C-alpha cells in the first residue's frame, strides 16, 4: 500500500507537471500574441501621430506641432543655457499667383516651397506651414545672429528656383523674419507666443522695407515698447 501510494503520488506529480507545461505553453503563446498586438498598436499610434502632426498639402509639420515644438525647445534652451531661433517666412504677393493661375496652381507652388524648405533644413530643424502662404522653421542650438545666414540662403535659393505652377513655371520671393533666444539675453519671461510675435513683427518689417529680404528682431526696432506692436 505504501509503495502504491508513492507510485500514485509520482504519477500525480508527472501529470501536474505535464498540465503545467501545457499551461505554460498556452500562456507563452498568449503573451506572444499580446506582444504582437501591442506592437501593432504602437506602430498604428505612431503613424496616426505622424499624420496628425503634418500639413496635408505640403507635408511639413502643421501649426500646432510647430507651436508645441517652439515651447519644448524654449524650455530646453532655458534649462541648458543654449540658444534657439525661429524663422518666419511669408511668400510675397502670393495672391497674384492664385488670381493669375488659380488656386490649384497655387497649391502646386506651396508644395514645391515645402520641398525646398525641407531640403534646406538640417535633420533636427523643424520646418512647418504656419498657415496660408506663411511658413516657419524652428532651429535648435542656433543663435539668432547665425540664423540670418540660413534665412538668406533660403531666400536666395527660393528667388532663383523655378517652381511648377499649372502648365507654367514661375519664381517667387519671400520676406523672412527671425527671432530667438540667446544666452546673453534675459529669456525667463519670454513665452512661445511672444517669440512668435517677435519673428512675425520682424517679418512684417521685412515686408515694409521692400519685401524679398531678411530682418532680425531686436529691441531697437521697437524702442519705447519693448515688444513689437500688433498686426
PDB file of C-alpha atoms in Angstrom:
ATOM      1  CA  UNK A   1       0.000   0.000   0.000  1.00  0.00           C
ATOM      2  CA  UNK A   2       2.786   2.371   0.865  1.00  0.00           C
ATOM      3  CA  UNK A   3       4.554   1.719  -2.448  1.00  0.00           C
ATOM      4  CA  UNK A   4       1.266   2.041  -4.344  1.00  0.00           C
ATOM      5  CA  UNK A   5       0.573   5.406  -2.717  1.00  0.00           C
ATOM      6  CA  UNK A   6       4.107   6.516  -3.541  1.00  0.00           C
ATOM      7  CA  UNK A   7       3.671   5.481  -7.204  1.00  0.00           C
ATOM      8  CA  UNK A   8       0.293   7.273  -7.373  1.00  0.00           C
ATOM      9  CA  UNK A   9       1.904  10.392  -5.970  1.00  0.00           C
ATOM     10  CA  UNK A  10       4.728  10.162  -8.514  1.00  0.00           C
ATOM     11  CA  UNK A  11       2.256   9.799 -11.380  1.00  0.00           C
ATOM     12  CA  UNK A  12       0.276  12.706  -9.946  1.00  0.00           C
ATOM     13  CA  UNK A  13       3.386  14.880  -9.940  1.00  0.00           C
ATOM     14  CA  UNK A  14       4.166  13.883 -13.553  1.00  0.00           C
ATOM     15  CA  UNK A  15       0.543  14.574 -14.575  1.00  0.00           C
ATOM     16  CA  UNK A  16       0.543  18.004 -12.875  1.00  0.00           C
ATOM     17  CA  UNK A  17       3.916  18.780 -14.437  1.00  0.00           C
ATOM     18  CA  UNK A  18       2.549  17.892 -17.861  1.00  0.00           C
ATOM     19  CA  UNK A  19      -0.530  20.052 -17.317  1.00  0.00           C
ATOM     20  CA  UNK A  20       1.670  22.874 -16.034  1.00  0.00           C
ATOM     21  CA  UNK A  21       3.914  22.625 -19.091  1.00  0.00           C
ATOM     22  CA  UNK A  22       0.883  22.733 -21.386  1.00  0.00           C
ATOM     23  CA  UNK A  23      -0.477  25.675 -19.404  1.00  0.00           C
ATOM     24  CA  UNK A  24       2.889  27.404 -19.608  1.00  0.00           C
ATOM     25  CA  UNK A  25       2.967  26.889 -23.388  1.00  0.00           C
ATOM     26  CA  UNK A  26      -0.547  28.302 -23.680  1.00  0.00           C
ATOM     27  CA  UNK A  27       0.384  31.354 -21.601  1.00  0.00           C
ATOM     28  CA  UNK A  28       3.537  31.827 -23.649  1.00  0.00           C
ATOM     29  CA  UNK A  29       1.524  31.862 -26.877  1.00  0.00           C
ATOM     30  CA  UNK A  30      -0.948  34.322 -25.407  1.00  0.00           C
ATOM     31  CA  UNK A  31       1.921  36.533 -24.280  1.00  0.00           C
ATOM     32  CA  UNK A  32       3.469  36.487 -27.758  1.00  0.00           C
ATOM     33  CA  UNK A  33       0.084  37.290 -29.263  1.00  0.00           C
ATOM     34  CA  UNK A  34      -0.348  40.251 -26.885  1.00  0.00           C
ATOM     35  CA  UNK A  35       3.145  41.483 -27.720  1.00  0.00           C
ATOM     36  CA  UNK A  36       2.325  41.383 -31.431  1.00  0.00           C
ATOM     37  CA  UNK A  37      -0.959  43.203 -30.842  1.00  0.00           C
ATOM     38  CA  UNK A  38       0.747  45.831 -28.676  1.00  0.00           C
ATOM     39  CA  UNK A  39       3.489  46.335 -31.249  1.00  0.00           C
ATOM     40  CA  UNK A  40       0.873  46.718 -33.961  1.00  0.00           C
ATOM     41  CA  UNK A  41      -0.969  49.250 -31.779  1.00  0.00           C
ATOM     42  CA  UNK A  42       2.241  51.207 -31.116  1.00  0.00           C
ATOM     43  CA  UNK A  43       3.004  51.357 -34.843  1.00  0.00           C
ATOM     44  CA  UNK A  44      -0.535  52.487 -35.673  1.00  0.00           C
ATOM     45  CA  UNK A  45      -0.463  55.126 -32.924  1.00  0.00           C
ATOM     46  CA  UNK A  46       2.858  56.443 -34.192  1.00  0.00           C
ATOM     47  CA  UNK A  47       1.523  56.570 -37.728  1.00  0.00           C
ATOM     48  CA  UNK A  48      -1.590  58.384 -36.528  1.00  0.00           C
ATOM     49  CA  UNK A  49       0.519  60.828 -34.517  1.00  0.00           C
ATOM     50  CA  UNK A  50       2.742  61.492 -37.524  1.00  0.00           C
ATOM     51  CA  UNK A  51      -0.227  62.054 -39.829  1.00  0.00           C
ATOM     52  CA  UNK A  52      -1.958  64.355 -37.338  1.00  0.00           C
ATOM     53  CA  UNK A  53       1.193  66.481 -36.983  1.00  0.00           C
ATOM     54  CA  UNK A  54       1.588  67.058 -40.731  1.00  0.00           C
ATOM     55  CA  UNK A  55       0.120  69.644 -43.061  1.00  0.00           C
ATOM     56  CA  UNK A  56      -1.895  67.757 -45.675  1.00  0.00           C
ATOM     57  CA  UNK A  57      -0.818  69.944 -48.613  1.00  0.00           C
ATOM     58  CA  UNK A  58       2.915  70.418 -48.128  1.00  0.00           C
ATOM     59  CA  UNK A  59       3.868  67.501 -45.896  1.00  0.00           C
ATOM     60  CA  UNK A  60       5.561  69.917 -43.497  1.00  0.00           C
ATOM     61  CA  UNK A  61       4.660  69.977 -39.814  1.00  0.00           C
ATOM     62  CA  UNK A  62       1.439  71.808 -39.070  1.00  0.00           C
ATOM     63  CA  UNK A  63       0.936  74.940 -36.990  1.00  0.00           C
ATOM     64  CA  UNK A  64       0.034  73.131 -33.755  1.00  0.00           C
ATOM     65  CA  UNK A  65       3.002  70.795 -33.878  1.00  0.00           C
ATOM     66  CA  UNK A  66       5.348  73.717 -34.518  1.00  0.00           C
ATOM     67  CA  UNK A  67       3.927  75.732 -31.617  1.00  0.00           C
ATOM     68  CA  UNK A  68       4.407  72.734 -29.323  1.00  0.00           C
ATOM     69  CA  UNK A  69       7.967  72.320 -30.625  1.00  0.00           C
ATOM     70  CA  UNK A  70       8.723  76.002 -30.004  1.00  0.00           C
ATOM     71  CA  UNK A  71       7.552  75.581 -26.411  1.00  0.00           C
ATOM     72  CA  UNK A  72       9.677  72.470 -25.815  1.00  0.00           C
ATOM     73  CA  UNK A  73      12.776  73.979 -27.451  1.00  0.00           C
ATOM     74  CA  UNK A  74      12.423  77.184 -25.419  1.00  0.00           C
ATOM     75  CA  UNK A  75      12.216  75.139 -22.213  1.00  0.00           C
ATOM     76  CA  UNK A  76      15.252  73.119 -23.249  1.00  0.00           C
ATOM     77  CA  UNK A  77      17.173  76.299 -24.087  1.00  0.00           C
ATOM     78  CA  UNK A  78      16.373  77.748 -20.654  1.00  0.00           C
ATOM     79  CA  UNK A  79      17.417  74.554 -18.857  1.00  0.00           C
ATOM     80  CA  UNK A  80      20.742  74.216 -20.639  1.00  0.00           C
ATOM     81  CA  UNK A  81      21.531  77.855 -21.366  1.00  0.00           C
ATOM     82  CA  UNK A  82      21.642  77.128 -25.093  1.00  0.00           C
ATOM     83  CA  UNK A  83      20.306  79.287 -27.932  1.00  0.00           C
ATOM     84  CA  UNK A  84      17.421  78.587 -30.307  1.00  0.00           C
ATOM     85  CA  UNK A  85      15.890  80.517 -33.183  1.00  0.00           C
ATOM     86  CA  UNK A  86      12.618  80.826 -35.046  1.00  0.00           C
ATOM     87  CA  UNK A  87      12.330  81.799 -38.680  1.00  0.00           C
ATOM     88  CA  UNK A  88       9.011  83.052 -40.113  1.00  0.00           C
ATOM     89  CA  UNK A  89       8.679  83.194 -43.897  1.00  0.00           C
ATOM     90  CA  UNK A  90       5.864  84.672 -45.984  1.00  0.00           C
ATOM     91  CA  UNK A  91       5.611  84.423 -49.779  1.00  0.00           C
ATOM     92  CA  UNK A  92       5.492  87.883 -51.353  1.00  0.00           C
ATOM     93  CA  UNK A  93       2.372  88.775 -53.366  1.00  0.00           C
ATOM     94  CA  UNK A  94       1.114  85.194 -53.305  1.00  0.00           C
ATOM     95  CA  UNK A  95      -2.429  86.399 -54.020  1.00  0.00           C
ATOM     96  CA  UNK A  96      -1.272  87.257 -57.517  1.00  0.00           C
ATOM     97  CA  UNK A  97      -0.339  83.616 -58.098  1.00  0.00           C
ATOM     98  CA  UNK A  98      -3.814  82.414 -57.150  1.00  0.00           C
ATOM     99  CA  UNK A  99      -5.522  85.205 -59.083  1.00  0.00           C
ATOM    100  CA  UNK A 100      -3.447  84.556 -62.235  1.00  0.00           C
ATOM    101  CA  UNK A 101      -3.169  80.768 -62.366  1.00  0.00           C
ATOM    102  CA  UNK A 102      -5.867  79.595 -59.949  1.00  0.00           C
ATOM    103  CA  UNK A 103      -5.788  78.015 -56.510  1.00  0.00           C
ATOM    104  CA  UNK A 104      -4.828  74.580 -57.845  1.00  0.00           C
ATOM    105  CA  UNK A 105      -1.673  76.005 -59.377  1.00  0.00           C
ATOM    106  CA  UNK A 106      -1.097  77.992 -56.190  1.00  0.00           C
ATOM    107  CA  UNK A 107      -1.200  74.740 -54.234  1.00  0.00           C
ATOM    108  CA  UNK A 108       1.483  73.344 -56.561  1.00  0.00           C
ATOM    109  CA  UNK A 109       3.688  76.307 -55.734  1.00  0.00           C
ATOM    110  CA  UNK A 110       3.163  75.809 -51.988  1.00  0.00           C
ATOM    111  CA  UNK A 111       4.039  72.125 -52.301  1.00  0.00           C
ATOM    112  CA  UNK A 112       7.255  72.989 -54.139  1.00  0.00           C
ATOM    113  CA  UNK A 113       8.134  75.578 -51.499  1.00  0.00           C
ATOM    114  CA  UNK A 114       7.552  72.970 -48.791  1.00  0.00           C
ATOM    115  CA  UNK A 115      10.017  70.623 -50.500  1.00  0.00           C
ATOM    116  CA  UNK A 116      12.563  73.423 -50.870  1.00  0.00           C
ATOM    117  CA  UNK A 117      12.323  74.193 -47.160  1.00  0.00           C
ATOM    118  CA  UNK A 118      12.724  70.520 -46.196  1.00  0.00           C
ATOM    119  CA  UNK A 119      15.791  70.246 -48.417  1.00  0.00           C
ATOM    120  CA  UNK A 120      17.247  73.416 -46.874  1.00  0.00           C
ATOM    121  CA  UNK A 121      16.961  72.247 -43.253  1.00  0.00           C
ATOM    122  CA  UNK A 122      19.197  70.186 -41.011  1.00  0.00           C
ATOM    123  CA  UNK A 123      17.824  66.877 -39.770  1.00  0.00           C
ATOM    124  CA  UNK A 124      16.963  68.331 -36.353  1.00  0.00           C
ATOM    125  CA  UNK A 125      15.361  71.560 -37.632  1.00  0.00           C
ATOM    126  CA  UNK A 126      11.564  71.673 -37.699  1.00  0.00           C
ATOM    127  CA  UNK A 127      10.064  73.204 -40.858  1.00  0.00           C
ATOM    128  CA  UNK A 128       6.330  73.861 -40.755  1.00  0.00           C
ATOM    129  CA  UNK A 129       3.460  75.533 -42.532  1.00  0.00           C
ATOM    130  CA  UNK A 130       2.109  78.142 -40.165  1.00  0.00           C
ATOM    131  CA  UNK A 131      -0.913  78.998 -42.289  1.00  0.00           C
ATOM    132  CA  UNK A 132      -1.771  80.033 -45.854  1.00  0.00           C
ATOM    133  CA  UNK A 133       1.467  81.085 -47.550  1.00  0.00           C
ATOM    134  CA  UNK A 134       3.294  81.592 -44.249  1.00  0.00           C
ATOM    135  CA  UNK A 135       5.925  79.076 -43.171  1.00  0.00           C
ATOM    136  CA  UNK A 136       8.216  78.741 -40.173  1.00  0.00           C
ATOM    137  CA  UNK A 137      11.335  76.856 -39.154  1.00  0.00           C
ATOM    138  CA  UNK A 138      12.417  76.067 -35.591  1.00  0.00           C
ATOM    139  CA  UNK A 139      16.209  75.905 -35.320  1.00  0.00           C
ATOM    140  CA  UNK A 140      17.523  74.318 -32.100  1.00  0.00           C
ATOM    141  CA  UNK A 141      21.022  75.165 -30.864  1.00  0.00           C
ATOM    142  CA  UNK A 142      21.219  78.161 -33.221  1.00  0.00           C
ATOM    143  CA  UNK A 143      21.888  81.775 -32.265  1.00  0.00           C
ATOM    144  CA  UNK A 144      19.562  84.352 -33.858  1.00  0.00           C
ATOM    145  CA  UNK A 145      22.540  86.084 -35.476  1.00  0.00           C
ATOM    146  CA  UNK A 146      23.687  82.842 -37.097  1.00  0.00           C
ATOM    147  CA  UNK A 147      20.165  82.228 -38.385  1.00  0.00           C
ATOM    148  CA  UNK A 148      20.495  85.212 -40.734  1.00  0.00           C
ATOM    149  CA  UNK A 149      22.892  83.164 -42.869  1.00  0.00           C
ATOM    150  CA  UNK A 150      20.390  80.291 -43.034  1.00  0.00           C
ATOM    151  CA  UNK A 151      17.494  82.626 -43.847  1.00  0.00           C
ATOM    152  CA  UNK A 152      19.449  84.428 -46.556  1.00  0.00           C
ATOM    153  CA  UNK A 153      20.387  81.101 -48.132  1.00  0.00           C
ATOM    154  CA  UNK A 154      16.723  80.059 -48.230  1.00  0.00           C
ATOM    155  CA  UNK A 155      15.627  83.464 -49.552  1.00  0.00           C
ATOM    156  CA  UNK A 156      18.164  83.468 -52.400  1.00  0.00           C
ATOM    157  CA  UNK A 157      17.523  79.812 -53.238  1.00  0.00           C
ATOM    158  CA  UNK A 158      13.784  80.433 -53.466  1.00  0.00           C
ATOM    159  CA  UNK A 159      14.297  83.507 -55.635  1.00  0.00           C
ATOM    160  CA  UNK A 160      16.460  81.504 -58.040  1.00  0.00           C
ATOM    161  CA  UNK A 161      14.240  78.399 -58.283  1.00  0.00           C
ATOM    162  CA  UNK A 162      11.568  77.946 -60.920  1.00  0.00           C
ATOM    163  CA  UNK A 163       8.520  76.354 -59.337  1.00  0.00           C
ATOM    164  CA  UNK A 164       5.774  74.372 -61.124  1.00  0.00           C
ATOM    165  CA  UNK A 165       2.582  76.379 -61.457  1.00  0.00           C
ATOM    166  CA  UNK A 166      -0.058  74.724 -63.590  1.00  0.00           C
ATOM    167  CA  UNK A 167       1.378  74.494 -67.115  1.00  0.00           C
ATOM    168  CA  UNK A 168       3.965  77.163 -66.366  1.00  0.00           C
ATOM    169  CA  UNK A 169       6.993  77.584 -64.155  1.00  0.00           C
ATOM    170  CA  UNK A 170       7.383  80.710 -62.052  1.00  0.00           C
ATOM    171  CA  UNK A 171       9.683  82.215 -59.455  1.00  0.00           C
ATOM    172  CA  UNK A 172       8.523  83.757 -56.209  1.00  0.00           C
ATOM    173  CA  UNK A 173      10.248  85.666 -53.429  1.00  0.00           C
ATOM    174  CA  UNK A 174       9.801  85.634 -49.672  1.00  0.00           C
ATOM    175  CA  UNK A 175      10.111  88.013 -46.757  1.00  0.00           C
ATOM    176  CA  UNK A 176      11.678  86.448 -43.674  1.00  0.00           C
ATOM    177  CA  UNK A 177      11.659  87.451 -40.017  1.00  0.00           C
ATOM    178  CA  UNK A 178      13.927  85.994 -37.329  1.00  0.00           C
ATOM    179  CA  UNK A 179      13.691  85.932 -33.548  1.00  0.00           C
ATOM    180  CA  UNK A 180      15.265  83.735 -30.947  1.00  0.00           C
ATOM    181  CA  UNK A 181      16.743  83.118 -27.542  1.00  0.00           C
ATOM    182  CA  UNK A 182      20.401  83.878 -26.968  1.00  0.00           C
ATOM    183  CA  UNK A 183      22.485  83.016 -23.943  1.00  0.00           C
ATOM    184  CA  UNK A 184      23.251  86.718 -23.474  1.00  0.00           C
ATOM    185  CA  UNK A 185      19.593  87.745 -23.209  1.00  0.00           C
ATOM    186  CA  UNK A 186      17.151  87.504 -20.302  1.00  0.00           C
ATOM    187  CA  UNK A 187      14.608  84.998 -21.618  1.00  0.00           C
ATOM    188  CA  UNK A 188      12.869  83.731 -18.495  1.00  0.00           C
ATOM    189  CA  UNK A 189       9.747  85.830 -19.152  1.00  0.00           C
ATOM    190  CA  UNK A 190       9.636  85.179 -22.904  1.00  0.00           C
ATOM    191  CA  UNK A 191       6.697  82.963 -23.856  1.00  0.00           C
ATOM    192  CA  UNK A 192       6.272  80.969 -27.086  1.00  0.00           C
ATOM    193  CA  UNK A 193       3.566  83.422 -28.177  1.00  0.00           C
ATOM    194  CA  UNK A 194       5.933  86.369 -27.557  1.00  0.00           C
ATOM    195  CA  UNK A 195       8.726  84.692 -29.535  1.00  0.00           C
ATOM    196  CA  UNK A 196       6.370  84.012 -32.449  1.00  0.00           C
ATOM    197  CA  UNK A 197       5.191  87.624 -32.277  1.00  0.00           C
ATOM    198  CA  UNK A 198       8.794  88.881 -32.430  1.00  0.00           C
ATOM    199  CA  UNK A 199       9.547  86.777 -35.509  1.00  0.00           C
ATOM    200  CA  UNK A 200       6.253  87.823 -37.068  1.00  0.00           C
ATOM    201  CA  UNK A 201       6.970  91.508 -36.481  1.00  0.00           C
ATOM    202  CA  UNK A 202      10.442  91.126 -37.979  1.00  0.00           C
ATOM    203  CA  UNK A 203       8.734  89.520 -40.976  1.00  0.00           C
ATOM    204  CA  UNK A 204       6.377  92.475 -41.359  1.00  0.00           C
ATOM    205  CA  UNK A 205       9.339  94.821 -41.048  1.00  0.00           C
ATOM    206  CA  UNK A 206      10.932  92.978 -43.982  1.00  0.00           C
ATOM    207  CA  UNK A 207       7.751  93.465 -45.990  1.00  0.00           C
ATOM    208  CA  UNK A 208       7.567  97.140 -45.075  1.00  0.00           C
ATOM    209  CA  UNK A 209      11.159  97.622 -46.240  1.00  0.00           C
ATOM    210  CA  UNK A 210      10.525  96.312 -49.738  1.00  0.00           C
ATOM    211  CA  UNK A 211       9.980  92.547 -49.401  1.00  0.00           C
ATOM    212  CA  UNK A 212      12.337  89.769 -50.566  1.00  0.00           C
ATOM    213  CA  UNK A 213      14.628  90.398 -47.610  1.00  0.00           C
ATOM    214  CA  UNK A 214      15.561  89.109 -44.160  1.00  0.00           C
ATOM    215  CA  UNK A 215      15.013  91.024 -40.901  1.00  0.00           C
ATOM    216  CA  UNK A 216      16.261  90.083 -37.438  1.00  0.00           C
ATOM    217  CA  UNK A 217      14.173  91.161 -34.441  1.00  0.00           C
ATOM    218  CA  UNK A 218      15.903  93.364 -31.907  1.00  0.00           C
ATOM    219  CA  UNK A 219      14.807  95.865 -29.284  1.00  0.00           C
ATOM    220  CA  UNK A 220      15.963  98.781 -31.388  1.00  0.00           C
ATOM    221  CA  UNK A 221      13.213  98.077 -33.915  1.00  0.00           C
ATOM    222  CA  UNK A 222      10.542  98.865 -31.331  1.00  0.00           C
ATOM    223  CA  UNK A 223      12.040 101.422 -28.981  1.00  0.00           C
ATOM    224  CA  UNK A 224       9.816 102.512 -26.172  1.00  0.00           C
ATOM    225  CA  UNK A 225       7.584  99.400 -26.185  1.00  0.00           C
ATOM    226  CA  UNK A 226       9.979  96.550 -25.528  1.00  0.00           C
ATOM    227  CA  UNK A 227       7.829  94.455 -27.817  1.00  0.00           C
ATOM    228  CA  UNK A 228       6.510  94.670 -31.316  1.00  0.00           C
ATOM    229  CA  UNK A 229       3.116  96.262 -31.862  1.00  0.00           C
ATOM    230  CA  UNK A 230       0.224  94.096 -33.002  1.00  0.00           C
ATOM    231  CA  UNK A 231      -0.538  93.423 -36.665  1.00  0.00           C
TER     232      UNK A 231
END
